[in-house]
Amino acid sequence: HKIFNMALSAEESHLVSAALLALLSRLCFLDPPAFLTSLQHAAALGLKAPPGIPPPAAFVDACLDNIDHLMLPRKRRLVCVALLSLIATRDATLLQRVPLILNVVVEVLHSERKEAILPSSGSEQDLEYSEVLSRALGEYDCTSLQPQEQEAESVRRRDVEPQATLETTSLAAIAHAKLGECAALNGEGLYAQILESADPDVVAQLRRFFA
């Protein structure tokens, strides 16, 4: 509840919100039903989210507002995959946000063409990201561990990072698959309306990435 509350609250800095949203995005793409259940549970306990907006839509809005504050390309990719995992739905509030999600997906696809995804080991930005989470959550990462335990934890994180951030998976392929699921759930007519409400140039660029 604390993590959801801080991530969706406008009271936190963009840096803290972005780091927490990246953390939640990992759960979102690994297990969307578990993520939505946790989000609804947190909402039942009370969230500092904008009033009148359902929690899943509030999560999407927060990601869209804060994604530019994530410095690591793989963290932006992580958020994009999480957002795409939510569009295979009949939820009208989420479907309304598909055009905005496509905007950031195309931006990240272009950025990935320009810069290689950096390895996580030894990255100063990774350390900054970890420390932001530690300060925000009142914990200081794994520094309480013994030196050999810290080394083992660092190795574990390095090993799971590619899988956990989908570094080796095509973001365009994920977008194509999730849009296909969205069309199958809602019918081609409604799906066409959703795409028509998006920026035509963004849709054209996305189709070029699919080709």
mmCIF file of N, CA and C in Angstrom, residues 6-7 13 20-21 44 52 66 72 74 96 103 111 120 122 127 141 168 170 176 185 188 196:
data_model
loop_
_atom_site.group_PDB
_atom_site.id
_atom_site.type_symbol
_atom_site.label_atom_id
_atom_site.label_comp_id
_atom_site.label_asym_id
_atom_site.label_seq_id
_atom_site.Cartn_x
_atom_site.Cartn_y
_atom_site.Cartn_z
ATOM 1 N N MET A 6 2.695 6.168 -2.557
ATOM 2 C CA MET A 6 3.760 7.123 -2.876
ATOM 3 C C MET A 6 3.911 7.289 -4.385
ATOM 4 N N ALA A 7 3.743 6.183 -5.129
ATOM 5 C CA ALA A 7 3.913 6.248 -6.582
ATOM 6 C C ALA A 7 2.839 7.101 -7.247
ATOM 7 N N SER A 13 8.336 13.747 -5.243
ATOM 8 C CA SER A 13 9.089 14.300 -6.364
ATOM 9 C C SER A 13 8.938 13.384 -7.569
ATOM 10 N N LEU A 20 9.552 4.482 -8.199
ATOM 11 C CA LEU A 20 8.549 3.571 -7.648
ATOM 12 C C LEU A 20 7.660 2.989 -8.740
ATOM 13 N N LEU A 21 7.322 3.800 -9.731
ATOM 14 C CA LEU A 21 6.497 3.307 -10.837
ATOM 15 C C LEU A 21 7.236 2.253 -11.654
ATOM 16 N N ALA A 44 -8.502 0.155 -1.690
ATOM 17 C CA ALA A 44 -9.465 -0.051 -0.609
ATOM 18 C C ALA A 44 -8.957 0.517 0.707
ATOM 19 N N GLY A 52 -11.875 10.467 -8.497
ATOM 20 C CA GLY A 52 -12.724 10.181 -9.654
ATOM 21 C C GLY A 52 -12.071 9.361 -10.736
ATOM 22 N N ASN A 66 5.466 10.556 -15.606
ATOM 23 C CA ASN A 66 6.792 10.456 -14.984
ATOM 24 C C ASN A 66 7.826 9.696 -15.800
ATOM 25 N N LEU A 72 17.399 5.664 -17.229
ATOM 26 C CA LEU A 72 17.876 4.458 -17.899
ATOM 27 C C LEU A 72 16.907 4.010 -18.979
ATOM 28 N N ARG A 74 16.349 1.100 -20.179
ATOM 29 C CA ARG A 74 15.631 -0.129 -19.856
ATOM 30 C C ARG A 74 14.511 0.108 -18.853
ATOM 31 N N GLN A 96 -9.335 4.539 -23.299
ATOM 32 C CA GLN A 96 -9.217 5.962 -23.628
ATOM 33 C C GLN A 96 -7.773 6.431 -23.605
ATOM 34 N N ASN A 103 1.919 6.913 -27.842
ATOM 35 C CA ASN A 103 2.860 8.032 -27.987
ATOM 36 C C ASN A 103 4.197 7.722 -27.310
ATOM 37 N N SER A 111 14.112 6.037 -29.307
ATOM 38 C CA SER A 111 15.299 6.222 -28.463
ATOM 39 C C SER A 111 16.152 4.965 -28.445
ATOM 40 N N SER A 120 23.511 -3.192 -16.444
ATOM 41 C CA SER A 120 23.188 -2.681 -15.118
ATOM 42 C C SER A 120 24.375 -2.667 -14.178
ATOM 43 N N GLY A 122 27.443 -1.837 -12.184
ATOM 44 C CA GLY A 122 28.332 -0.700 -12.014
ATOM 45 C C GLY A 122 27.783 0.606 -12.510
ATOM 46 N N LEU A 127 22.774 2.912 -9.324
ATOM 47 C CA LEU A 127 22.980 3.201 -7.911
ATOM 48 C C LEU A 127 22.060 4.321 -7.462
ATOM 49 N N ASP A 141 18.668 -0.311 0.862
ATOM 50 C CA ASP A 141 19.041 -1.385 -0.050
ATOM 51 C C ASP A 141 19.564 -2.592 0.697
ATOM 52 N N THR A 168 16.091 -8.220 -23.786
ATOM 53 C CA THR A 168 16.337 -8.990 -25.005
ATOM 54 C C THR A 168 15.062 -9.233 -25.803
ATOM 55 N N SER A 170 11.801 -7.739 -28.060
ATOM 56 C CA SER A 170 11.455 -6.627 -28.931
ATOM 57 C C SER A 170 10.237 -5.878 -28.380
ATOM 58 N N HIS A 176 2.849 -4.965 -30.754
ATOM 59 C CA HIS A 176 2.030 -5.584 -31.797
ATOM 60 C C HIS A 176 1.130 -6.661 -31.199
ATOM 61 N N LEU A 185 -10.350 -8.614 -28.127
ATOM 62 C CA LEU A 185 -11.274 -8.457 -27.004
ATOM 63 C C LEU A 185 -12.417 -7.501 -27.317
ATOM 64 N N GLU A 188 -13.043 -5.416 -34.050
ATOM 65 C CA GLU A 188 -12.298 -4.559 -34.972
ATOM 66 C C GLU A 188 -12.886 -3.150 -35.059
ATOM 67 N N GLU A 196 -8.122 5.501 -34.525
ATOM 68 C CA GLU A 196 -8.485 6.767 -35.171
ATOM 69 C C GLU A 196 -8.335 7.950 -34.214
#
